[in-house]
PDB file of C-alpha atoms in Angstrom:
ATOM      1  CA  MET A   4     -12.606 -75.103   9.598  1.00  0.00           C
ATOM      2  CA  ASN A   5     -15.556 -73.158   8.068  1.00  0.00           C
ATOM      3  CA  ALA A   6     -15.936 -71.024  11.114  1.00  0.00           C
ATOM      4  CA  ILE A   7     -12.322 -70.095  11.189  1.00  0.00           C
ATOM      5  CA  VAL A   8     -12.627 -68.879   7.424  1.00  0.00           C
ATOM      6  CA  ARG A   9     -15.685 -66.904   8.146  1.00  0.00           C
ATOM      7  CA  ALA A  10     -14.022 -65.151  11.255  1.00  0.00           C
ATOM      8  CA  GLU A  11     -11.149 -63.740   9.082  1.00  0.00           C
ATOM      9  CA  PRO A  12     -12.980 -60.782   7.276  1.00  0.00           C
ATOM     10  CA  GLN A  13     -14.339 -59.676  10.532  1.00  0.00           C
ATOM     11  CA  ARG A  14     -10.766 -59.716  12.231  1.00  0.00           C
ATOM     12  CA  SER A  15      -9.479 -57.791   9.125  1.00  0.00           C
ATOM     13  CA  VAL A  16     -12.265 -55.082   9.399  1.00  0.00           C
ATOM     14  CA  SER A  17     -11.518 -54.578  13.012  1.00  0.00           C
ATOM     15  CA  LEU A  18      -7.689 -54.269  12.229  1.00  0.00           C
ATOM     16  CA  GLU A  19      -8.512 -51.508   9.707  1.00  0.00           C
ATOM     17  CA  ARG A  20     -10.852 -49.636  12.049  1.00  0.00           C
ATOM     18  CA  MET A  21      -8.109 -49.835  14.847  1.00  0.00           C
ATOM     19  CA  ILE A  22      -5.419 -48.437  12.261  1.00  0.00           C
ATOM     20  CA  LEU A  23      -7.838 -45.490  11.366  1.00  0.00           C
ATOM     21  CA  VAL A  24      -8.515 -44.695  15.075  1.00  0.00           C
ATOM     22  CA  VAL A  25      -4.480 -44.657  15.634  1.00  0.00           C
ATOM     23  CA  ILE A  26      -4.206 -42.071  12.717  1.00  0.00           C
ATOM     24  CA  ILE A  27      -6.946 -39.805  13.983  1.00  0.00           C
ATOM     25  CA  LEU A  28      -5.463 -39.766  17.532  1.00  0.00           C
ATOM     26  CA  LEU A  29      -2.095 -39.106  16.294  1.00  0.00           C
ATOM     27  CA  SER A  30      -3.043 -36.306  13.983  1.00  0.00           C
ATOM     28  CA  SER A  31      -4.898 -34.595  16.907  1.00  0.00           C
ATOM     29  CA  ILE A  32      -1.930 -35.047  19.021  1.00  0.00           C
ATOM     30  CA  PHE A  33       0.830 -34.086  16.580  1.00  0.00           C
ATOM     31  CA  PRO A  34      -0.218 -31.548  14.010  1.00  0.00           C
ATOM     32  CA  VAL A  35       1.690 -32.984  11.198  1.00  0.00           C
ATOM     33  CA  ASP A  36       0.442 -33.306   7.643  1.00  0.00           C
ATOM     34  CA  LEU A  37       0.058 -37.062   7.029  1.00  0.00           C
ATOM     35  CA  PHE A  38      -0.716 -36.525   3.500  1.00  0.00           C
ATOM     36  CA  PRO A  39       1.462 -33.944   1.943  1.00  0.00           C
ATOM     37  CA  GLY A  40      -0.225 -31.508  -0.243  1.00  0.00           C
ATOM     38  CA  SER A  41      -3.556 -32.708   0.970  1.00  0.00           C
ATOM     39  CA  LEU A  42      -4.411 -29.640   3.219  1.00  0.00           C
ATOM     40  CA  PRO A  43      -3.816 -25.830   2.575  1.00  0.00           C
ATOM     41  CA  THR A  44      -1.502 -23.733   4.785  1.00  0.00           C
ATOM     42  CA  PRO A  45      -3.368 -22.568   7.788  1.00  0.00           C
ATOM     43  CA  GLN A  46      -4.125 -18.836   7.872  1.00  0.00           C
ATOM     44  CA  GLY A  47      -1.521 -17.143   9.722  1.00  0.00           C
ATOM     45  CA  ALA A  48       0.877 -20.269  10.155  1.00  0.00           C
ATOM     46  CA  ASP A  49       3.952 -18.171   9.180  1.00  0.00           C
ATOM     47  CA  GLY A  50       3.551 -15.212  11.531  1.00  0.00           C
ATOM     48  CA  GLN A  51       1.648 -11.739  12.148  1.00  0.00           C
ATOM     49  CA  TYR A  52       2.285  -8.232  11.643  1.00  0.00           C
ATOM     50  CA  SER A  53       0.128  -5.224  12.823  1.00  0.00           C
ATOM     51  CA  GLY A  54      -0.001  -1.622  12.031  1.00  0.00           C
ATOM     52  CA  LYS A  55      -2.472   1.193  11.874  1.00  0.00           C
ATOM     53  CA  GLN A  56      -4.573   2.635   8.932  1.00  0.00           C
ATOM     54  CA  GLY A  57      -2.505   4.570   6.510  1.00  0.00           C
ATOM     55  CA  GLN A  58       0.831   2.871   7.790  1.00  0.00           C
ATOM     56  CA  ILE A  59       3.293   0.685   5.721  1.00  0.00           C
ATOM     57  CA  ILE A  60       4.223  -2.575   7.000  1.00  0.00           C
ATOM     58  CA  VAL A  61       7.700  -4.344   5.986  1.00  0.00           C
ATOM     59  CA  VAL A  62       6.873  -8.047   5.565  1.00  0.00           C
ATOM     60  CA  LYS A  63       9.862 -10.421   5.311  1.00  0.00           C
ATOM     61  CA  VAL A  64       9.643 -13.979   3.867  1.00  0.00           C
ATOM     62  CA  PRO A  65      12.385 -16.388   4.159  1.00  0.00           C
ATOM     63  CA  GLY A  66      14.162 -17.800   1.112  1.00  0.00           C
ATOM     64  CA  ASP A  67      17.621 -17.988  -0.500  1.00  0.00           C
ATOM     65  CA  ASP A  68      16.848 -17.625  -4.289  1.00  0.00           C
ATOM     66  CA  PRO A  69      17.256 -14.057  -5.389  1.00  0.00           C
ATOM     67  CA  GLN A  70      15.659 -14.873  -8.866  1.00  0.00           C
ATOM     68  CA  ALA A  71      12.330 -16.347  -7.289  1.00  0.00           C
ATOM     69  CA  ASP A  72       9.146 -14.721  -7.910  1.00  0.00           C
ATOM     70  CA  VAL A  73       7.183 -13.621  -4.937  1.00  0.00           C
ATOM     71  CA  GLN A  74       3.706 -12.349  -4.945  1.00  0.00           C
ATOM     72  CA  GLY A  75       1.248 -11.741  -2.135  1.00  0.00           C
ATOM     73  CA  LYS A  76      -2.353 -10.856  -1.917  1.00  0.00           C
ATOM     74  CA  PHE A  77      -3.991  -8.776   0.841  1.00  0.00           C
ATOM     75  CA  LEU A  78      -7.643  -7.515   0.772  1.00  0.00           C
ATOM     76  CA  GLY A  79      -7.844  -8.199  -3.074  1.00  0.00           C
ATOM     77  CA  ARG A  80      -4.537  -6.046  -3.586  1.00  0.00           C
ATOM     78  CA  THR A  81      -1.388  -7.411  -5.129  1.00  0.00           C
ATOM     79  CA  VAL A  82       1.739  -6.946  -2.930  1.00  0.00           C
ATOM     80  CA  ALA A  83       5.279  -7.447  -4.816  1.00  0.00           C
ATOM     81  CA  PHE A  84       8.233  -8.921  -3.009  1.00  0.00           C
ATOM     82  CA  PHE A  85      11.863  -8.325  -3.861  1.00  0.00           C
ATOM     83  CA  ALA A  86      15.241  -9.676  -2.455  1.00  0.00           C
ATOM     84  CA  ASP A  87      16.114  -8.049   0.741  1.00  0.00           C
ATOM     85  CA  PRO A  88      18.683  -5.359  -0.064  1.00  0.00           C
ATOM     86  CA  ARG A  89      19.913  -4.707   3.433  1.00  0.00           C
ATOM     87  CA  PRO A  90      23.262  -5.793   4.510  1.00  0.00           C
ATOM     88  CA  GLY A  91      23.661  -8.098   7.385  1.00  0.00           C
ATOM     89  CA  GLU A  92      19.919  -9.317   7.210  1.00  0.00           C
ATOM     90  CA  ALA A  93      19.057 -13.021   6.604  1.00  0.00           C
ATOM     91  CA  PRO A  94      18.409 -14.078   2.970  1.00  0.00           C
ATOM     92  CA  GLY A  95      14.781 -13.593   2.033  1.00  0.00           C
ATOM     93  CA  TYR A  96      12.344 -11.213   0.261  1.00  0.00           C
ATOM     94  CA  VAL A  97      10.660  -8.077   1.508  1.00  0.00           C
ATOM     95  CA  GLY A  98       7.248  -6.586   0.534  1.00  0.00           C
ATOM     96  CA  LEU A  99       6.049  -3.196   1.529  1.00  0.00           C
ATOM     97  CA  LEU A 100       2.473  -3.646   2.419  1.00  0.00           C
ATOM     98  CA  GLY A 101       0.357  -0.489   2.586  1.00  0.00           C
ATOM     99  CA  LEU A 102      -2.449  -0.318   4.808  1.00  0.00           C
ATOM    100  CA  ASP A 103      -5.281   1.901   3.263  1.00  0.00           C
ATOM    101  CA  LEU A 104      -6.535   4.706   5.344  1.00  0.00           C
ATOM    102  CA  GLN A 105      -9.964   2.991   5.242  1.00  0.00           C
ATOM    103  CA  ASP A 106      -9.075  -0.546   5.486  1.00  0.00           C
ATOM    104  CA  GLU A 107     -11.340  -2.617   7.689  1.00  0.00           C
ATOM    105  CA  PRO A 108      -9.884  -2.917  11.199  1.00  0.00           C
ATOM    106  CA  GLY A 109      -9.359  -6.592  12.271  1.00  0.00           C
ATOM    107  CA  THR A 110      -7.227  -9.348  11.177  1.00  0.00           C
ATOM    108  CA  HIS A 111      -6.768 -10.207   7.502  1.00  0.00           C
ATOM    109  CA  GLU A 112      -4.588 -12.622   5.791  1.00  0.00           C
ATOM    110  CA  LEU A 113      -1.774 -11.843   3.598  1.00  0.00           C
ATOM    111  CA  ALA A 114      -1.230 -14.976   1.380  1.00  0.00           C
ATOM    112  CA  VAL A 115       2.147 -15.116  -0.337  1.00  0.00           C
ATOM    113  CA  ASP A 116       3.251 -17.449  -3.227  1.00  0.00           C
ATOM    114  CA  ILE A 117       6.997 -18.143  -3.738  1.00  0.00           C
ATOM    115  CA  LYS A 118       8.082 -19.620  -7.121  1.00  0.00           C
ATOM    116  CA  SER A 119      11.555 -20.715  -7.544  1.00  0.00           C
ATOM    117  CA  GLY A 120      12.296 -22.663 -10.674  1.00  0.00           C
ATOM    118  CA  GLU A 121      10.072 -25.651 -10.873  1.00  0.00           C
ATOM    119  CA  GLN A 122       9.365 -25.406  -7.239  1.00  0.00           C
ATOM    120  CA  ALA A 123       6.446 -23.635  -5.549  1.00  0.00           C
ATOM    121  CA  ARG A 124       5.484 -22.880  -2.003  1.00  0.00           C
ATOM    122  CA  HIS A 125       2.829 -20.906  -0.008  1.00  0.00           C
ATOM    123  CA  ALA A 126       3.047 -18.806   2.981  1.00  0.00           C
ATOM    124  CA  SER A 127       0.321 -17.168   5.156  1.00  0.00           C
ATOM    125  CA  TYR A 128       0.426 -14.115   7.467  1.00  0.00           C
ATOM    126  CA  ASN A 129      -2.092 -12.569   9.659  1.00  0.00           C
ATOM    127  CA  ILE A 130      -2.070  -8.743   9.489  1.00  0.00           C
ATOM    128  CA  LEU A 131      -3.643  -6.927  12.200  1.00  0.00           C
ATOM    129  CA  VAL A 132      -5.191  -3.634  10.969  1.00  0.00           C
ATOM    130  CA  VAL A 133      -5.484  -1.070  13.867  1.00  0.00           C
ATOM    131  CA  LYS A 134      -8.071   1.767  13.817  1.00  0.00           C
ATOM    132  CA  GLU A 135      -6.232   5.089  13.457  1.00  0.00           C
ATOM    133  CA  ARG A 136      -8.133   8.279  15.095  1.00  0.00           C
ATOM    134  CA  PHE A 137      -8.010  10.733  12.268  1.00  0.00           C
ATOM    135  CA  ARG A 138      -8.658  14.507  13.036  1.00  0.00           C
ATOM    136  CA  VAL A 139     -11.709  16.354  11.649  1.00  0.00           C
ATOM    137  CA  GLU A 140     -10.972  19.666   9.734  1.00  0.00           C
ATOM    138  CA  HIS A 141     -13.725  22.350   8.908  1.00  0.00           C
ATOM    139  CA  LEU A 142     -12.766  24.342   5.758  1.00  0.00           C
ATOM    140  CA  LYS A 143     -14.501  27.376   4.229  1.00  0.00           C
ATOM    141  CA  LEU A 144     -13.945  27.704   0.401  1.00  0.00           C
ATOM    142  CA  PRO A 145     -15.656  29.297  -2.389  1.00  0.00           C
ATOM    143  CA  LYS A 146     -18.909  27.820  -3.594  1.00  0.00           C
ATOM    144  CA  ASP A 147     -17.720  27.083  -7.174  1.00  0.00           C
ATOM    145  CA  LYS A 148     -14.665  25.130  -5.453  1.00  0.00           C
ATOM    146  CA  VAL A 149     -17.042  22.744  -3.543  1.00  0.00           C
ATOM    147  CA  ASP A 150     -20.279  22.487  -5.754  1.00  0.00           C
ATOM    148  CA  LEU A 151     -19.499  21.659  -9.244  1.00  0.00           C
ATOM    149  CA  ASP A 152     -21.750  22.126 -12.088  1.00  0.00           C
ATOM    150  CA  GLU A 153     -22.446  19.245 -14.772  1.00  0.00           C
ATOM    151  CA  LYS A 154     -19.567  20.404 -16.967  1.00  0.00           C
ATOM    152  CA  ALA A 155     -17.148  20.276 -14.057  1.00  0.00           C
ATOM    153  CA  VAL A 156     -18.350  16.949 -12.875  1.00  0.00           C
ATOM    154  CA  ALA A 157     -17.761  15.536 -16.463  1.00  0.00           C
ATOM    155  CA  ARG A 158     -14.294  16.879 -16.555  1.00  0.00           C
ATOM    156  CA  TRP A 159     -13.568  15.358 -12.963  1.00  0.00           C
ATOM    157  CA  LYS A 160     -14.753  11.916 -14.115  1.00  0.00           C
ATOM    158  CA  SER A 161     -12.613  12.254 -17.341  1.00  0.00           C
ATOM    159  CA  GLU A 162      -9.582  13.049 -15.225  1.00  0.00           C
ATOM    160  CA  GLN A 163     -10.187  10.191 -13.081  1.00  0.00           C
ATOM    161  CA  GLU A 164     -10.272   7.781 -15.848  1.00  0.00           C
ATOM    162  CA  GLN A 165      -6.944   9.437 -17.216  1.00  0.00           C
ATOM    163  CA  VAL A 166      -5.094   8.562 -13.899  1.00  0.00           C
ATOM    164  CA  LYS A 167      -6.605   5.185 -13.567  1.00  0.00           C
ATOM    165  CA  THR A 168      -5.453   4.277 -17.191  1.00  0.00           C
ATOM    166  CA  ALA A 169      -2.033   5.715 -16.682  1.00  0.00           C
ATOM    167  CA  LEU A 170      -1.451   3.863 -13.514  1.00  0.00           C
ATOM    168  CA  ALA A 171      -3.161   0.400 -14.487  1.00  0.00           C
ATOM    169  CA  THR A 172       0.054  -1.530 -15.216  1.00  0.00           C
ATOM    170  CA  ASP A 173       2.637  -1.677 -12.396  1.00  0.00           C
ATOM    171  CA  SER A 174       6.331  -1.646 -13.240  1.00  0.00           C
ATOM    172  CA  ARG A 175       7.856  -4.856 -12.712  1.00  0.00           C
ATOM    173  CA  MET A 176      11.250  -3.648 -11.364  1.00  0.00           C
ATOM    174  CA  LYS A 177      11.785  -1.957  -8.103  1.00  0.00           C
ATOM    175  CA  LEU A 178      13.104   1.563  -9.213  1.00  0.00           C
ATOM    176  CA  TRP A 179      13.554   3.318  -5.971  1.00  0.00           C
ATOM    177  CA  GLN A 180      16.944   3.253  -3.663  1.00  0.00           C
ATOM    178  CA  GLY A 181      17.825   3.653  -0.285  1.00  0.00           C
ATOM    179  CA  THR A 182      16.169   6.256   1.908  1.00  0.00           C
ATOM    180  CA  PHE A 183      13.184   8.434   0.877  1.00  0.00           C
ATOM    181  CA  ILE A 184      13.138  12.142   1.280  1.00  0.00           C
ATOM    182  CA  GLU A 185      10.677  15.061   1.912  1.00  0.00           C
ATOM    183  CA  PRO A 186       9.782  16.740  -1.459  1.00  0.00           C
ATOM    184  CA  VAL A 187       9.728  20.154   0.189  1.00  0.00           C
ATOM    185  CA  GLY A 188      10.319  21.724   3.566  1.00  0.00           C
ATOM    186  CA  GLY A 189       7.389  23.742   5.343  1.00  0.00           C
ATOM    187  CA  LYS A 190       4.642  23.533   7.928  1.00  0.00           C
ATOM    188  CA  ARG A 191       2.012  20.603   7.427  1.00  0.00           C
ATOM    189  CA  THR A 192      -1.151  22.385   6.847  1.00  0.00           C
ATOM    190  CA  GLY A 193      -3.434  19.437   5.728  1.00  0.00           C
ATOM    191  CA  ILE A 194      -2.956  16.114   7.725  1.00  0.00           C
ATOM    192  CA  PHE A 195      -3.474  12.605   5.943  1.00  0.00           C
ATOM    193  CA  GLY A 196      -6.544  10.916   6.788  1.00  0.00           C
ATOM    194  CA  SER A 197      -8.490  13.898   8.168  1.00  0.00           C
ATOM    195  CA  VAL A 198     -12.206  14.058   7.603  1.00  0.00           C
ATOM    196  CA  ARG A 199     -12.790  17.385   5.759  1.00  0.00           C
ATOM    197  CA  ILE A 200     -16.110  19.380   6.311  1.00  0.00           C
ATOM    198  CA  MET A 201     -16.189  21.776   3.385  1.00  0.00           C
ATOM    199  CA  ASN A 202     -18.647  24.574   3.771  1.00  0.00           C
ATOM    200  CA  GLY A 203     -20.549  22.366   6.104  1.00  0.00           C
ATOM    201  CA  GLN A 204     -20.494  19.236   3.682  1.00  0.00           C
ATOM    202  CA  PRO A 205     -18.666  16.148   4.646  1.00  0.00           C
ATOM    203  CA  ARG A 206     -16.174  15.012   1.940  1.00  0.00           C
ATOM    204  CA  ASN A 207     -13.771  12.138   1.474  1.00  0.00           C
ATOM    205  CA  PRO A 208     -10.933  11.788   3.817  1.00  0.00           C
ATOM    206  CA  HIS A 209      -7.603  13.652   2.985  1.00  0.00           C
ATOM    207  CA  ASN A 210      -5.600  11.174   1.202  1.00  0.00           C
ATOM    208  CA  GLY A 211      -2.166  12.982   1.521  1.00  0.00           C
ATOM    209  CA  GLU A 212      -0.301  15.576   3.361  1.00  0.00           C
ATOM    210  CA  ASP A 213      -0.355  19.310   2.601  1.00  0.00           C
ATOM    211  CA  ILE A 214       2.892  21.253   3.154  1.00  0.00           C
ATOM    212  CA  GLY A 215       2.882  24.963   3.211  1.00  0.00           C
ATOM    213  CA  ALA A 216       5.804  26.714   1.370  1.00  0.00           C
ATOM    214  CA  PRO A 217       6.498  29.910  -0.460  1.00  0.00           C
ATOM    215  CA  LEU A 218       5.030  30.132  -4.137  1.00  0.00           C
ATOM    216  CA  GLY A 219       7.744  29.048  -6.383  1.00  0.00           C
ATOM    217  CA  THR A 220       9.665  26.678  -3.967  1.00  0.00           C
ATOM    218  CA  ASP A 221      11.202  23.736  -5.599  1.00  0.00           C
ATOM    219  CA  VAL A 222       9.437  20.478  -5.197  1.00  0.00           C
ATOM    220  CA  VAL A 223      11.663  17.295  -5.526  1.00  0.00           C
ATOM    221  CA  SER A 224      10.993  13.481  -5.966  1.00  0.00           C
ATOM    222  CA  THR A 225      10.960  11.359  -2.966  1.00  0.00           C
ATOM    223  CA  ASN A 226      12.908   8.704  -4.576  1.00  0.00           C
ATOM    224  CA  ASP A 227      14.070   7.458  -8.044  1.00  0.00           C
ATOM    225  CA  GLY A 228      11.268   6.546 -10.556  1.00  0.00           C
ATOM    226  CA  ILE A 229       9.641   7.343 -13.872  1.00  0.00           C
ATOM    227  CA  VAL A 230       7.283  10.115 -14.287  1.00  0.00           C
ATOM    228  CA  ARG A 231       4.262   8.276 -15.460  1.00  0.00           C
ATOM    229  CA  LEU A 232       1.975  11.067 -15.782  1.00  0.00           C
ATOM    230  CA  THR A 233       1.712  15.016 -15.662  1.00  0.00           C
ATOM    231  CA  VAL A 234      -1.675  16.701 -15.392  1.00  0.00           C
ATOM    232  CA  ASP A 235      -3.524  19.956 -14.882  1.00  0.00           C
ATOM    233  CA  HIS A 236      -6.663  18.777 -13.195  1.00  0.00           C
ATOM    234  CA  ILE A 237      -9.759  20.617 -11.887  1.00  0.00           C
ATOM    235  CA  PHE A 238      -9.077  19.628  -8.185  1.00  0.00           C
ATOM    236  CA  SER A 239      -5.414  18.784  -7.973  1.00  0.00           C
ATOM    237  CA  GLY A 240      -4.313  21.455 -10.330  1.00  0.00           C
ATOM    238  CA  LYS A 241      -0.848  21.142 -11.993  1.00  0.00           C
ATOM    239  CA  GLY A 242       0.534  17.597 -10.859  1.00  0.00           C
ATOM    240  CA  VAL A 243       3.190  14.979 -11.349  1.00  0.00           C
ATOM    241  CA  PHE A 244       2.566  11.250 -10.757  1.00  0.00           C
ATOM    242  CA  VAL A 245       5.907   9.157 -10.205  1.00  0.00           C
ATOM    243  CA  ASP A 246       6.041   5.736 -10.664  1.00  0.00           C
ATOM    244  CA  HIS A 247       8.615   3.875  -8.194  1.00  0.00           C
ATOM    245  CA  GLY A 248       8.014   0.420  -9.347  1.00  0.00           C
ATOM    246  CA  LEU A 249       6.267  -2.616  -8.034  1.00  0.00           C
ATOM    247  CA  GLY A 250       2.898  -0.785  -7.366  1.00  0.00           C
ATOM    248  CA  PHE A 251       4.319   2.310  -5.661  1.00  0.00           C
ATOM    249  CA  TYR A 252       3.657   5.834  -6.699  1.00  0.00           C
ATOM    250  CA  SER A 253       4.067   9.389  -5.303  1.00  0.00           C
ATOM    251  CA  MET A 254       1.992  12.317  -6.393  1.00  0.00           C
ATOM    252  CA  TYR A 255       2.837  16.021  -6.318  1.00  0.00           C
ATOM    253  CA  PHE A 256      -0.232  18.399  -6.770  1.00  0.00           C
ATOM    254  CA  HIS A 257      -1.230  22.067  -6.963  1.00  0.00           C
ATOM    255  CA  LEU A 258       2.177  23.112  -8.569  1.00  0.00           C
ATOM    256  CA  SER A 259       2.649  26.506 -10.215  1.00  0.00           C
ATOM    257  CA  GLU A 260       5.183  24.950 -12.615  1.00  0.00           C
ATOM    258  CA  VAL A 261       5.943  21.242 -13.815  1.00  0.00           C
ATOM    259  CA  SER A 262       9.525  20.684 -14.549  1.00  0.00           C
ATOM    260  CA  VAL A 263       9.392  17.047 -16.285  1.00  0.00           C
ATOM    261  CA  LYS A 264       7.418  15.304 -18.709  1.00  0.00           C
ATOM    262  CA  ASP A 265       5.838  11.996 -19.246  1.00  0.00           C
ATOM    263  CA  GLY A 266       8.336   9.303 -19.336  1.00  0.00           C
ATOM    264  CA  ASP A 267      11.201  11.131 -17.722  1.00  0.00           C
ATOM    265  CA  LEU A 268      13.629   9.133 -15.464  1.00  0.00           C
ATOM    266  CA  VAL A 269      13.897  11.121 -12.251  1.00  0.00           C
ATOM    267  CA  LYS A 270      16.316  10.642  -9.251  1.00  0.00           C
ATOM    268  CA  ALA A 271      15.655  11.368  -5.549  1.00  0.00           C
ATOM    269  CA  GLY A 272      15.965  14.955  -4.756  1.00  0.00           C
ATOM    270  CA  GLN A 273      15.512  16.045  -8.487  1.00  0.00           C
ATOM    271  CA  VAL A 274      13.205  18.856  -9.116  1.00  0.00           C
ATOM    272  CA  VAL A 275       9.738  17.813 -10.569  1.00  0.00           C
ATOM    273  CA  GLY A 276       8.051  21.192 -10.117  1.00  0.00           C
ATOM    274  CA  LYS A 277       7.447  24.393  -8.164  1.00  0.00           C
ATOM    275  CA  VAL A 278       4.881  25.113  -5.157  1.00  0.00           C
ATOM    276  CA  GLY A 279       1.732  26.731  -6.472  1.00  0.00           C
ATOM    277  CA  ALA A 280      -1.906  27.006  -5.731  1.00  0.00           C
ATOM    278  CA  THR A 281      -3.464  25.700  -8.729  1.00  0.00           C
ATOM    279  CA  GLY A 282      -6.537  23.448  -8.529  1.00  0.00           C
ATOM    280  CA  ARG A 283      -8.642  23.561  -5.585  1.00  0.00           C
ATOM    281  CA  ALA A 284      -6.534  25.488  -3.268  1.00  0.00           C
ATOM    282  CA  THR A 285      -6.495  28.713  -1.336  1.00  0.00           C
ATOM    283  CA  GLY A 286      -2.878  29.305  -0.888  1.00  0.00           C
ATOM    284  CA  PRO A 287       0.525  28.190  -2.077  1.00  0.00           C
ATOM    285  CA  HIS A 288       1.159  24.402  -0.846  1.00  0.00           C
ATOM    286  CA  LEU A 289       2.212  21.156  -2.045  1.00  0.00           C
ATOM    287  CA  HIS A 290      -0.076  18.268  -1.726  1.00  0.00           C
ATOM    288  CA  TRP A 291       2.282  15.082  -1.272  1.00  0.00           C
ATOM    289  CA  GLY A 292       0.483  11.727  -1.712  1.00  0.00           C
ATOM    290  CA  VAL A 293       1.492   8.087  -2.042  1.00  0.00           C
ATOM    291  CA  LYS A 294      -0.373   4.894  -3.207  1.00  0.00           C
ATOM    292  CA  LEU A 295       1.299   1.661  -2.480  1.00  0.00           C
ATOM    293  CA  ASN A 296      -0.375  -1.462  -3.961  1.00  0.00           C
ATOM    294  CA  GLY A 297      -3.463   0.669  -4.496  1.00  0.00           C
ATOM    295  CA  ALA A 298      -3.489   1.685  -0.807  1.00  0.00           C
ATOM    296  CA  ARG A 299      -3.572   5.539   0.172  1.00  0.00           C
ATOM    297  CA  VAL A 300      -0.896   5.669   2.779  1.00  0.00           C
ATOM    298  CA  ASN A 301       0.630   8.521   4.825  1.00  0.00           C
ATOM    299  CA  PRO A 302       3.640   9.712   2.864  1.00  0.00           C
ATOM    300  CA  TYR A 303       5.731  10.411   5.967  1.00  0.00           C
ATOM    301  CA  ALA A 304       5.550   6.743   6.641  1.00  0.00           C
ATOM    302  CA  LEU A 305       8.178   6.548   3.782  1.00  0.00           C
ATOM    303  CA  LEU A 306      10.719   8.310   6.087  1.00  0.00           C
ATOM    304  CA  ASP A 307      10.584   5.556   8.651  1.00  0.00           C
ATOM    305  CA  LEU A 308      11.221   2.603   6.292  1.00  0.00           C
ATOM    306  CA  PRO A 309      14.291   0.673   7.238  1.00  0.00           C
ATOM    307  CA  PHE A 310      16.335   1.264   4.264  1.00  0.00           C
ATOM    308  CA  LYS A 311      19.559   3.172   4.299  1.00  0.00           C
ATOM    309  CA  GLY A 312      20.772   5.491   1.446  1.00  0.00           C
ATOM    310  CA  ALA A 313      20.911   9.187   1.003  1.00  0.00           C
ATOM    311  CA  VAL A 314      20.651  11.447   4.037  1.00  0.00           C
ATOM    312  CA  GLN A 315      16.865  11.768   5.049  1.00  0.00           C
ATOM    313  CA  SER A 316      15.255  15.206   5.414  1.00  0.00           C
ATOM    314  CA  ALA A 317      14.753  17.001   8.710  1.00  0.00           C
ATOM    315  CA  THR A 318      11.677  16.101  10.808  1.00  0.00           C
ATOM    316  CA  PRO A 319       8.647  17.762   9.479  1.00  0.00           C
ATOM    317  CA  ALA A 320       7.626  21.131  11.246  1.00  0.00           C
ATOM    318  CA  PRO A 321       4.765  20.849  13.708  1.00  0.00           C
ATOM    319  CA  VAL A 322       1.434  20.759  12.379  1.00  0.00           C
ATOM    320  CA  ALA A 323      -0.268  24.092  11.804  1.00  0.00           C
ATOM    321  CA  GLU A 324      -3.872  25.036  11.484  1.00  0.00           C
ATOM    322  CA  PRO A 325      -5.151  24.713   7.931  1.00  0.00           C
ATOM    323  CA  THR A 326      -4.420  27.765   6.019  1.00  0.00           C
ATOM    324  CA  SER A 327      -3.229  26.800   2.698  1.00  0.00           C
ATOM    325  CA  GLY A 328      -6.011  25.068   1.034  1.00  0.00           C
ATOM    326  CA  ALA A 329      -8.012  21.849   0.587  1.00  0.00           C
ATOM    327  CA  GLY A 330      -5.684  19.499  -1.217  1.00  0.00           C
ATOM    328  CA  SER A 331      -7.326  17.176  -3.619  1.00  0.00           C
ATOM    329  CA  PRO A 332      -9.892  14.298  -3.605  1.00  0.00           C
ATOM    330  CA  ALA A 333      -9.125  10.583  -3.618  1.00  0.00           C
ATOM    331  CA  GLN A 334      -7.531   9.957  -7.047  1.00  0.00           C
TER     332      GLN A 334
END
């Protein structure tokens, strides 16, 4: 009798070990979360997107609550999502993910949090950043436009802080609608992402597109938004920053005239200024720039977004050799 009693604990231990072995085997064969909430979502579990440096990726997250709060994180930058406005599309949320012209090539995670009422869930996407081959431009400019004295450097730093402060808080609403338009017609004379060698000195890559056009030509807003800041800066000259909501801004530099003021509401196609050669420029042209979630993206990528609305502008004219100026430095 005593022998039988002493054997029971051993038999119980053996049974527990057997159950543990079975659980481990099942979890290796069937990748199911046996203990909900105990493990994080594997990176990239919800899909993969890819794009080149400077491009915009449209990311779709499934969901049926139009009031849900959906936010993403990518390389330390916040990506705001909104209810998909496209007719015929499955319910869900859309985010415009900007790939900066200097984002590290390779696979990075876009982590998305979806909060609907008291419920919350997490999604993870792999984003493959593909290296773009940017051109090299050699420019010859007056020495005083390339080499700054101490006073000019101090002014430039102050202007950088002004822009940073003005764009520090993103509008929580999506202000743009439908299709984006080209702000002025003309030859592209300064190419996005190009590495610029000024008077033999390498400079920051060009963070926008230069469009050559006659002095005084109207410059229009690429879409609806709020004028966040108007400036007259040492490099970019007279310029306008338009806030399109959710971390998306467009910029128009080297203007001869500014036709709007801070806080103005503007519609797509509304005149915001006129083509000029103010700031660091050698001829009349528009520097058109875009920042999306803090990423510097090619503004012409806006024309390819899959949202319908007003008639889109014609395809840009072929690239010409740089003749109209040096654009502006990274803002």
